[in-house]
Short mmCIF file of C-alpha atoms in Angstrom, two decimals:
data_model
loop_
_atom_site.label_atom_id
_atom_site.label_comp_id
_atom_site.label_asym_id
_atom_site.label_seq_id
_atom_site.Cartn_x
_atom_site.Cartn_y
_atom_site.Cartn_z
CA MET A 1 -112.31 139.84 -72.33
CA LYS A 2 -112.43 142.51 -69.62
CA THR A 3 -111.03 145.99 -70.27
CA TYR A 4 -109.82 148.53 -67.73
CA LYS A 5 -109.51 151.72 -69.80
CA GLU A 6 -108.29 153.87 -66.92
CA LEU A 7 -105.32 151.54 -66.38
CA ASN A 8 -104.88 150.53 -70.02
CA GLU A 9 -105.13 146.85 -69.02
CA VAL A 10 -107.03 143.98 -70.64
CA ILE A 11 -107.71 140.49 -69.28
CA TYR A 12 -108.40 137.71 -71.77
CA SER A 13 -110.14 134.77 -70.10
CA ASP A 14 -111.27 131.38 -71.33
CA ARG A 15 -112.44 128.15 -69.79
CA LEU A 16 -111.40 125.18 -71.91
CA LYS A 17 -113.57 122.14 -72.57
CA ASN A 18 -111.66 120.10 -70.00
CA GLY A 19 -112.26 122.77 -67.34
CA LEU A 20 -108.87 124.54 -67.33
CA THR A 21 -109.24 128.28 -66.69
CA VAL A 22 -106.79 130.48 -68.61
CA LYS A 23 -106.26 134.19 -67.89
CA MET A 24 -103.90 136.29 -70.01
CA ILE A 25 -102.76 139.86 -69.42
CA PRO A 26 -100.63 141.12 -72.34
CA LYS A 27 -98.20 143.90 -71.42
CA LYS A 28 -96.79 146.01 -74.24
CA GLY A 29 -93.19 147.10 -73.93
CA TYR A 30 -92.15 144.11 -71.82
CA HIS A 31 -89.75 141.42 -73.00
CA SER A 32 -90.48 138.73 -70.44
CA VAL A 33 -93.43 136.49 -69.62
CA TYR A 34 -94.53 135.37 -66.16
CA ALA A 35 -96.58 132.17 -66.19
CA VAL A 36 -98.34 130.58 -63.22
CA LEU A 37 -100.22 127.30 -63.01
CA PHE A 38 -101.97 126.60 -59.72
CA THR A 39 -104.49 124.30 -58.12
CA GLU A 40 -106.93 125.03 -55.29
CA PHE A 41 -105.29 122.37 -53.15
CA GLY A 42 -103.28 123.07 -50.03
CA SER A 43 -102.28 121.69 -46.66
CA ILE A 44 -105.73 122.09 -45.07
CA ASP A 45 -107.33 119.84 -47.73
CA HIS A 46 -106.62 116.53 -46.03
CA GLU A 47 -110.18 115.26 -45.67
CA PHE A 48 -112.25 114.83 -48.84
CA ILE A 49 -114.04 112.37 -51.13
CA PRO A 50 -111.46 111.07 -53.65
CA ARG A 51 -112.42 111.04 -57.32
CA GLY A 52 -114.46 107.97 -58.18
CA GLU A 53 -115.34 107.20 -54.55
CA LYS A 54 -118.34 107.97 -52.32
CA LYS A 55 -117.00 108.32 -48.78
CA TYR A 56 -114.78 110.89 -47.11
CA GLN A 57 -111.21 109.83 -46.44
CA THR A 58 -108.66 111.45 -44.16
CA PHE A 59 -105.10 111.69 -45.43
CA PRO A 60 -101.86 112.49 -43.57
CA TYR A 61 -100.87 116.13 -43.24
CA GLY A 62 -98.34 117.25 -45.85
CA VAL A 63 -99.62 115.39 -48.93
CA ALA A 64 -100.10 118.58 -51.01
CA HIS A 65 -96.53 119.68 -50.29
CA PHE A 66 -95.23 116.15 -50.96
CA LEU A 67 -96.98 116.15 -54.36
CA GLU A 68 -95.43 119.51 -55.26
CA HIS A 69 -91.98 118.01 -54.65
CA LYS A 70 -92.68 114.84 -56.62
CA LEU A 71 -94.01 116.61 -59.71
CA PHE A 72 -90.56 118.05 -60.37
CA GLU A 73 -89.29 114.51 -60.90
CA THR A 74 -90.18 113.35 -64.44
CA ARG A 75 -89.18 110.30 -66.46
CA ALA A 76 -86.48 112.46 -68.07
CA GLY A 77 -85.15 113.71 -64.73
CA ASP A 78 -85.47 116.99 -62.85
CA ILE A 79 -87.74 119.31 -64.83
CA SER A 80 -85.77 122.34 -63.58
CA GLN A 81 -82.95 121.39 -65.93
CA VAL A 82 -85.33 121.27 -68.89
CA PHE A 83 -86.59 124.77 -68.14
CA SER A 84 -83.04 126.04 -67.70
CA ALA A 85 -82.07 124.66 -71.12
CA GLN A 86 -85.07 126.51 -72.57
CA GLY A 87 -84.00 129.83 -71.01
CA ALA A 88 -86.59 129.78 -68.23
CA SER A 89 -86.62 129.68 -64.45
CA ILE A 90 -89.11 127.53 -62.53
CA ASN A 91 -90.22 127.58 -58.92
CA ALA A 92 -93.11 126.30 -56.83
CA TYR A 93 -94.64 126.50 -53.38
CA THR A 94 -97.47 125.00 -51.36
CA SER A 95 -99.61 127.10 -49.05
CA ASN A 96 -102.49 126.24 -46.76
CA THR A 97 -104.96 126.45 -49.66
CA LYS A 98 -103.01 126.25 -52.94
CA THR A 99 -100.15 124.61 -54.80
CA VAL A 100 -98.47 127.03 -57.21
CA PHE A 101 -95.96 126.55 -60.03
CA LEU A 102 -94.27 129.70 -61.32
CA CYS A 103 -92.22 130.14 -64.48
CA SER A 104 -90.59 133.17 -66.15
CA PHE A 105 -88.89 133.43 -69.53
CA THR A 106 -88.12 135.75 -72.46
CA LYS A 107 -87.83 133.20 -75.28
CA ASN A 108 -89.19 129.80 -76.33
CA LYS A 109 -92.63 130.93 -75.19
CA ARG A 110 -94.67 128.05 -76.56
CA GLN A 111 -92.11 125.49 -75.46
CA ASN A 112 -92.00 126.82 -71.88
CA ILE A 113 -95.78 127.16 -71.56
CA GLU A 114 -96.29 123.60 -72.76
CA THR A 115 -93.50 122.28 -70.53
CA LEU A 116 -95.18 123.95 -67.54
CA LEU A 117 -98.49 122.29 -68.41
CA ASP A 118 -96.95 118.92 -69.22
CA PHE A 119 -94.85 118.37 -66.13
CA VAL A 120 -97.74 119.29 -63.81
CA GLN A 121 -100.27 117.25 -65.79
CA GLU A 122 -98.13 114.18 -66.49
CA PRO A 123 -96.87 112.96 -63.09
CA PHE A 124 -94.33 110.21 -62.62
CA PHE A 125 -94.51 108.47 -59.25
CA SER A 126 -92.98 105.21 -58.06
CA ASP A 127 -92.85 103.47 -54.69
CA GLN A 128 -89.09 103.95 -54.49
CA SER A 129 -89.17 107.65 -55.40
CA VAL A 130 -91.87 108.22 -52.76
CA GLU A 131 -89.73 106.53 -50.11
CA ASP A 132 -86.68 108.53 -51.16
CA GLU A 133 -88.59 111.81 -50.85
CA LYS A 134 -89.62 111.19 -47.25
CA SER A 135 -86.16 111.78 -45.80
CA ILE A 136 -85.74 114.96 -47.89
CA ILE A 137 -88.99 116.46 -46.61
CA SER A 138 -88.30 115.34 -43.04
CA GLN A 139 -85.03 117.27 -43.17
CA GLU A 140 -86.91 120.28 -44.49
CA ILE A 141 -89.34 120.07 -41.56
CA LEU A 142 -86.46 119.91 -39.08
CA MET A 143 -84.86 122.94 -40.73
CA TYR A 144 -88.07 124.95 -40.30
CA LYS A 145 -88.21 124.04 -36.62
CA ASP A 146 -84.84 125.73 -36.13
CA ASP A 147 -86.06 128.98 -37.71
CA PRO A 148 -87.23 131.46 -35.03
CA ASP A 149 -89.44 133.38 -37.48
CA TRP A 150 -91.17 130.16 -38.54
CA ILE A 151 -91.63 129.26 -34.85
CA LEU A 152 -93.22 132.67 -34.22
CA THR A 153 -95.62 132.45 -37.18
CA GLN A 154 -96.62 128.85 -36.54
CA GLY A 155 -96.96 129.41 -32.80
CA LEU A 156 -99.43 132.26 -33.32
CA ILE A 157 -101.50 130.20 -35.78
CA GLU A 158 -101.66 127.33 -33.29
CA ASN A 159 -102.91 129.81 -30.66
CA LEU A 160 -105.62 131.18 -32.93
CA TYR A 161 -106.70 127.85 -34.45
CA PRO A 162 -106.21 125.06 -31.87
CA ASP A 163 -108.38 122.53 -33.75
CA HIS A 164 -108.23 123.76 -37.36
CA PRO A 165 -105.96 121.97 -39.92
CA VAL A 166 -104.12 125.27 -40.52
CA ARG A 167 -102.40 124.70 -37.15
CA ILE A 168 -100.27 121.99 -38.81
CA ASP A 169 -97.34 123.20 -40.89
CA VAL A 170 -97.76 123.02 -44.68
CA ALA A 171 -95.06 120.32 -44.93
CA GLY A 172 -96.80 118.20 -42.29
CA THR A 173 -94.95 116.45 -39.49
CA SER A 174 -92.16 113.88 -39.64
CA GLU A 175 -94.69 111.22 -38.57
CA SER A 176 -97.35 112.23 -41.13
CA VAL A 177 -94.84 112.38 -43.98
CA GLU A 178 -93.55 108.90 -43.11
CA SER A 179 -97.08 107.48 -43.48
CA ILE A 180 -97.65 108.84 -47.02
CA THR A 181 -97.95 106.16 -49.70
CA LEU A 182 -97.98 106.05 -53.48
CA ASP A 183 -101.69 105.24 -53.45
CA MET A 184 -102.42 108.31 -51.31
CA LEU A 185 -100.50 110.55 -53.70
CA ASN A 186 -102.39 109.17 -56.69
CA LYS A 187 -105.78 109.72 -55.03
CA ASN A 188 -104.91 113.29 -54.11
CA TYR A 189 -103.48 114.02 -57.53
CA LEU A 190 -106.46 112.63 -59.44
CA THR A 191 -108.86 114.64 -57.28
CA PHE A 192 -107.16 118.01 -57.14
CA TYR A 193 -105.07 118.21 -60.32
CA HIS A 194 -107.94 117.74 -62.74
CA PRO A 195 -107.96 120.72 -65.18
CA ASP A 196 -111.28 121.82 -63.69
CA ASN A 197 -109.40 122.68 -60.48
CA LEU A 198 -106.44 124.31 -62.25
CA GLN A 199 -105.89 127.89 -63.37
CA MET A 200 -103.20 129.25 -65.67
CA VAL A 201 -102.23 132.92 -65.58
CA LEU A 202 -99.87 134.50 -68.12
CA VAL A 203 -98.65 138.10 -67.86
CA GLY A 204 -96.25 139.94 -70.17
CA ASN A 205 -95.07 139.78 -73.75
CA ILE A 206 -97.74 137.50 -75.22
CA ASP A 207 -100.22 137.44 -78.06
CA PRO A 208 -103.39 136.23 -76.29
CA VAL A 209 -104.99 134.71 -79.40
CA GLU A 210 -101.87 132.81 -80.40
CA THR A 211 -101.08 131.77 -76.82
CA LEU A 212 -104.59 130.40 -76.25
CA GLN A 213 -104.27 128.33 -79.44
CA TRP A 214 -101.05 126.79 -78.09
CA ILE A 215 -102.73 125.93 -74.79
CA LYS A 216 -105.82 124.47 -76.48
CA HIS A 217 -103.65 122.35 -78.75
CA ASN A 218 -101.68 121.08 -75.76
CA GLN A 219 -104.79 120.26 -73.76
CA GLY A 220 -106.52 118.69 -76.75
CA LYS A 221 -103.94 115.89 -76.77
CA LYS A 222 -104.77 114.91 -73.18
CA PHE A 223 -107.76 112.98 -71.90
CA TYR A 224 -109.51 113.52 -68.58
CA PRO A 225 -112.68 112.27 -66.91
CA LYS A 226 -115.57 114.69 -66.60
CA PRO A 227 -115.16 117.52 -64.08
CA MET A 228 -116.68 116.90 -60.67
CA LYS A 229 -117.45 118.97 -57.61
CA ILE A 230 -114.74 118.41 -55.02
CA GLU A 231 -116.23 117.57 -51.62
CA ARG A 232 -113.86 118.76 -48.88
CA MET A 233 -114.38 118.75 -45.13
CA ILE A 234 -112.65 121.50 -43.16
CA ASN A 235 -113.45 122.19 -39.53
CA THR A 236 -114.00 125.96 -39.65
CA LYS A 237 -116.36 126.01 -36.65
CA SER A 238 -113.90 125.71 -33.81
CA GLY A 239 -115.00 124.12 -30.56
CA LYS A 240 -111.92 125.38 -28.73
CA PRO A 241 -111.35 128.99 -27.68
CA VAL A 242 -108.34 131.00 -28.79
CA THR A 243 -105.26 130.42 -26.63
CA LYS A 244 -104.72 133.85 -25.09
CA SER A 245 -100.98 133.70 -24.53
CA ARG A 246 -98.12 131.27 -24.95
CA ASN A 247 -94.35 131.45 -25.18
CA ILE A 248 -91.39 129.27 -26.06
CA THR A 249 -87.69 129.60 -25.27
CA VAL A 250 -85.30 129.43 -28.23
CA SER A 251 -81.69 130.34 -28.98
CA VAL A 252 -82.23 133.90 -30.26
CA ASN A 253 -80.46 137.15 -29.43
CA LEU A 254 -83.66 139.16 -29.15
CA ALA A 255 -87.20 138.17 -28.21
CA LYS A 256 -89.85 137.92 -30.93
CA VAL A 257 -93.52 138.58 -30.30
CA SER A 258 -96.64 138.41 -32.44
CA VAL A 259 -100.16 139.60 -31.62
CA GLY A 260 -102.92 137.91 -33.57
CA VAL A 261 -106.63 138.45 -34.07
CA LYS A 262 -108.72 135.53 -35.30
CA GLY A 263 -111.19 136.62 -37.97
CA HIS A 264 -114.66 135.49 -38.94
CA CYS A 265 -114.91 136.88 -42.48
CA PHE A 266 -113.55 134.05 -44.65
CA GLU A 267 -117.04 133.03 -45.77
CA LEU A 268 -117.88 136.42 -47.30
CA GLY A 269 -118.98 136.50 -50.92
CA GLU A 270 -116.53 137.60 -53.60
CA LYS A 271 -117.37 141.32 -53.72
CA GLU A 272 -117.71 141.63 -49.95
CA ALA A 273 -114.46 139.72 -49.40
CA PHE A 274 -112.51 141.89 -51.86
CA ARG A 275 -113.76 145.04 -50.17
CA HIS A 276 -113.14 143.68 -46.68
CA ILE A 277 -109.54 142.76 -47.50
CA LEU A 278 -108.86 146.31 -48.67
CA CYS A 279 -110.50 147.74 -45.53
CA MET A 280 -108.23 145.61 -43.35
CA GLU A 281 -105.15 146.71 -45.30
CA ILE A 282 -106.08 150.37 -44.82
CA LEU A 283 -106.84 149.84 -41.13
CA LEU A 284 -103.50 148.21 -40.37
CA ASP A 285 -101.65 150.91 -42.31
CA LEU A 286 -103.57 153.62 -40.45
CA LEU A 287 -102.77 152.17 -37.05
CA PHE A 288 -99.26 150.78 -37.57
CA GLY A 289 -97.85 152.16 -40.84
CA GLU A 290 -94.85 154.47 -40.94
CA THR A 291 -97.11 157.54 -41.26
CA SER A 292 -98.81 156.73 -37.96
CA ALA A 293 -98.07 158.27 -34.57
CA ASN A 294 -98.36 154.75 -33.12
CA TYR A 295 -95.41 153.54 -35.18
CA LEU A 296 -93.23 156.51 -34.19
CA SER A 297 -94.15 156.05 -30.53
CA LEU A 298 -93.31 152.33 -30.57
CA TYR A 299 -90.01 153.11 -32.26
CA ASP A 300 -89.11 155.96 -29.89
CA LYS A 301 -89.86 153.75 -26.88
CA ASN A 302 -87.46 151.14 -28.29
CA LEU A 303 -90.29 148.58 -28.46
CA ILE A 304 -89.77 147.78 -32.16
CA ASP A 305 -87.07 147.79 -34.82
CA ASP A 306 -87.01 147.34 -38.59
CA SER A 307 -88.34 143.78 -38.23
CA PHE A 308 -91.77 145.14 -37.18
CA SER A 309 -94.52 144.12 -39.59
CA TYR A 310 -98.26 143.56 -39.85
CA ASP A 311 -100.40 141.49 -42.17
CA TYR A 312 -103.94 140.35 -42.82
CA ILE A 313 -104.27 136.78 -44.06
CA PHE A 314 -107.52 135.93 -45.85
CA GLU A 315 -107.83 132.37 -47.14
CA ARG A 316 -110.39 129.73 -47.93
CA GLY A 317 -111.44 128.54 -44.47
CA PHE A 318 -109.75 131.09 -42.19
CA ASP A 319 -108.59 134.69 -41.79
CA TYR A 320 -106.48 136.49 -39.19
CA VAL A 321 -104.33 139.51 -38.42
CA SER A 322 -100.73 139.26 -37.20
CA ILE A 323 -98.64 142.15 -35.86
CA GLY A 324 -95.20 142.11 -34.28
CA GLY A 325 -91.48 141.53 -34.65
CA ASP A 326 -88.28 141.57 -32.63
CA SER A 327 -88.42 143.47 -29.34
CA ARG A 328 -86.35 144.12 -26.23
CA LEU A 329 -89.62 144.50 -24.32
CA PRO A 330 -91.97 141.91 -25.87
CA LYS A 331 -94.59 141.99 -23.10
CA GLU A 332 -94.93 145.77 -23.25
CA LEU A 333 -95.07 145.69 -27.05
CA ALA A 334 -97.83 143.07 -27.05
CA GLU A 335 -99.87 144.98 -24.49
CA THR A 336 -99.51 148.23 -26.45
CA ILE A 337 -100.57 146.61 -29.73
CA GLN A 338 -103.64 145.09 -28.10
CA THR A 339 -104.57 148.42 -26.53
CA ILE A 340 -104.29 150.16 -29.90
CA LEU A 341 -106.51 147.55 -31.57
CA LEU A 342 -109.19 147.49 -28.87
CA ASN A 343 -109.37 151.28 -28.70
CA SER A 344 -108.96 151.98 -32.40
CA SER A 345 -112.00 154.26 -32.59
CA GLN A 346 -110.40 156.67 -30.09
CA ASN A 347 -106.89 156.34 -31.46
CA PRO A 348 -105.30 159.62 -32.67
CA ASP A 349 -104.31 157.90 -35.93
CA MET A 350 -107.96 157.10 -36.76
CA THR A 351 -108.89 160.43 -38.31
CA PRO A 352 -110.38 161.38 -41.70
CA ALA A 353 -107.24 163.35 -42.55
CA HIS A 354 -104.90 160.43 -41.87
CA PHE A 355 -107.31 158.09 -43.66
CA SER A 356 -107.12 160.32 -46.76
CA LEU A 357 -103.31 160.36 -46.60
CA VAL A 358 -103.07 156.55 -46.32
CA LYS A 359 -105.50 156.04 -49.20
CA LYS A 360 -103.44 158.33 -51.45
CA LYS A 361 -100.29 156.44 -50.50
CA MET A 362 -101.90 153.08 -51.23
CA ILE A 363 -103.23 154.32 -54.59
CA GLY A 364 -99.72 155.39 -55.58
CA GLU A 365 -98.20 152.09 -54.47
CA SER A 366 -100.89 150.17 -56.36
CA ILE A 367 -100.23 152.00 -59.62
CA GLN A 368 -96.48 151.45 -59.24
CA SER A 369 -96.91 147.74 -58.48
CA LEU A 370 -98.70 147.20 -61.80
CA ASN A 371 -95.29 147.51 -63.47
CA SER A 372 -94.32 144.14 -61.96
CA LEU A 373 -95.38 141.08 -63.95
CA GLY A 374 -94.74 138.80 -60.99
CA TYR A 375 -96.83 140.95 -58.68
CA ILE A 376 -99.80 140.94 -61.07
CA ALA A 377 -99.65 137.18 -61.55
CA GLN A 378 -99.31 136.56 -57.82
CA GLU A 379 -102.38 138.68 -57.09
CA PHE A 380 -104.43 136.47 -59.42
CA VAL A 381 -103.25 133.51 -57.34
CA ASP A 382 -103.79 135.10 -53.93
CA GLN A 383 -107.28 136.34 -54.82
CA PRO A 384 -108.59 134.01 -57.55
CA PHE A 385 -111.99 135.69 -57.74
CA SER A 386 -114.07 135.20 -60.88
CA GLU A 387 -115.24 138.83 -61.22
CA LEU A 388 -112.78 141.05 -59.34
CA THR A 389 -109.03 141.34 -59.90
CA ILE A 390 -106.05 143.43 -58.91
CA PHE A 391 -107.17 145.92 -61.58
CA ASP A 392 -110.35 146.60 -59.58
CA TYR A 393 -108.24 147.54 -56.58
CA LEU A 394 -108.17 151.28 -57.32
CA SER A 395 -111.88 151.77 -57.91
CA VAL A 396 -112.84 149.79 -54.79
CA LEU A 397 -110.16 151.51 -52.70
CA LYS A 398 -111.42 154.95 -53.72
CA SER A 399 -114.99 154.02 -52.75
CA ILE A 400 -114.17 153.00 -49.15
CA SER A 401 -115.29 155.59 -46.60
CA PHE A 402 -113.87 156.45 -43.21
CA GLU A 403 -117.16 155.45 -41.56
CA GLU A 404 -116.99 152.03 -43.22
CA LEU A 405 -113.50 151.58 -41.86
CA GLN A 406 -114.61 152.42 -38.33
CA HIS A 407 -117.34 149.79 -38.55
CA VAL A 408 -114.89 147.12 -39.78
CA ALA A 409 -112.47 147.90 -36.93
CA LYS A 410 -115.21 147.62 -34.30
CA ASP A 411 -116.43 144.33 -35.74
CA PHE A 412 -113.01 142.68 -36.22
CA PHE A 413 -110.84 143.70 -33.28
CA ARG A 414 -112.40 141.65 -30.47
CA ALA A 415 -110.64 140.95 -27.18
CA ASP A 416 -111.85 137.35 -27.01
CA GLN A 417 -110.27 136.61 -30.41
CA MET A 418 -106.84 138.04 -29.61
CA SER A 419 -103.72 136.06 -28.84
CA VAL A 420 -100.03 136.62 -28.13
CA PHE A 421 -97.17 134.28 -28.95
CA THR A 422 -93.64 135.05 -27.79
CA VAL A 423 -90.25 133.56 -28.64
CA ASP A 424 -88.00 134.26 -25.66
CA PRO A 425 -84.18 134.05 -25.70
CA LYS A 426 -82.54 131.33 -23.68
CA ARG A 427 -80.75 132.67 -20.63
CA GLN A 428 -77.04 132.07 -20.64
#
């Protein structure tokens, strides 16, 4: 149990005998419960040693996403209907590094928690169902390829990581999906869905002692082999340089542009990583947030509109910054963003006074966000650290100095790691 007196929050944690990690955050005054079950298994995990074997095997891209789809199909039918009958909603997604199953409900707590565990832990695959799923996912892939925002995001990632598995979309390609077999799914499932690689997070109207008893009873009826260390192989040491600039022509009304900066911080230890992520969030808000002179200037010059955004992605195996949006003058916008980043130390927005203002704003937003059960649960997924959590955000944020931020900016924003990807409108 970990207590945060200042925030009046408590985390109850336990690691079951089979390896399943359970984290519970009871919230008084709430009626609903937000439950998440996730595995550290995503699209980049396509080369590993399967459970019970000794050699590395390479699997087609898209297996993790394919498995997520197939788990919803049980012997009794679509599990979504079962949750609906129990007064719950269920959803799921696959990212580059995780597969996540999310459930929310206000009643039938034990029933919904056990259903969430059971459908993920008791898969039902058949050769025919695997073949049937291929066309569904292929259609999904084609749909993504028609989405200009997806094209922009994926194009920038391909620029930054030309030989990293993250360059391939989470769903894979039509060719890779077609080559997936039942045997491949079973090998991936047995390796990555062992309880030792699973975490369950519950936030809301729960009794942690009673809830843990339910989970232990559920897991006690299931039998698993001993936990093992998962041996993955991910090419994080790129042999190819960042692609500096690339564009594609698509049927859009307005051009889209994204400036990216490839990072080198994904191997930081837990405490250093947590602090670094916060530093990057402050930096981007300082330079491009709505309180910045840069933002007002870009807006006044008609270089950006309300689609403008910025983000720092920090994952197992990679990290990068992306900044951009729709623009009537994409080339000028990209050049301006790069100039701001490379000259951040001299930028008028990089001042102690503005730094103090942004920190206060972020502290307020953080406190407000703790009212959202879904936000809290999602933060435990996005940053599944063993020691630090979203409740440590405030104390770490307050301890970051302006000088530290200047050092991070100088170290991260490097010209040789920058890239621009543009989606241009087709000329009529």
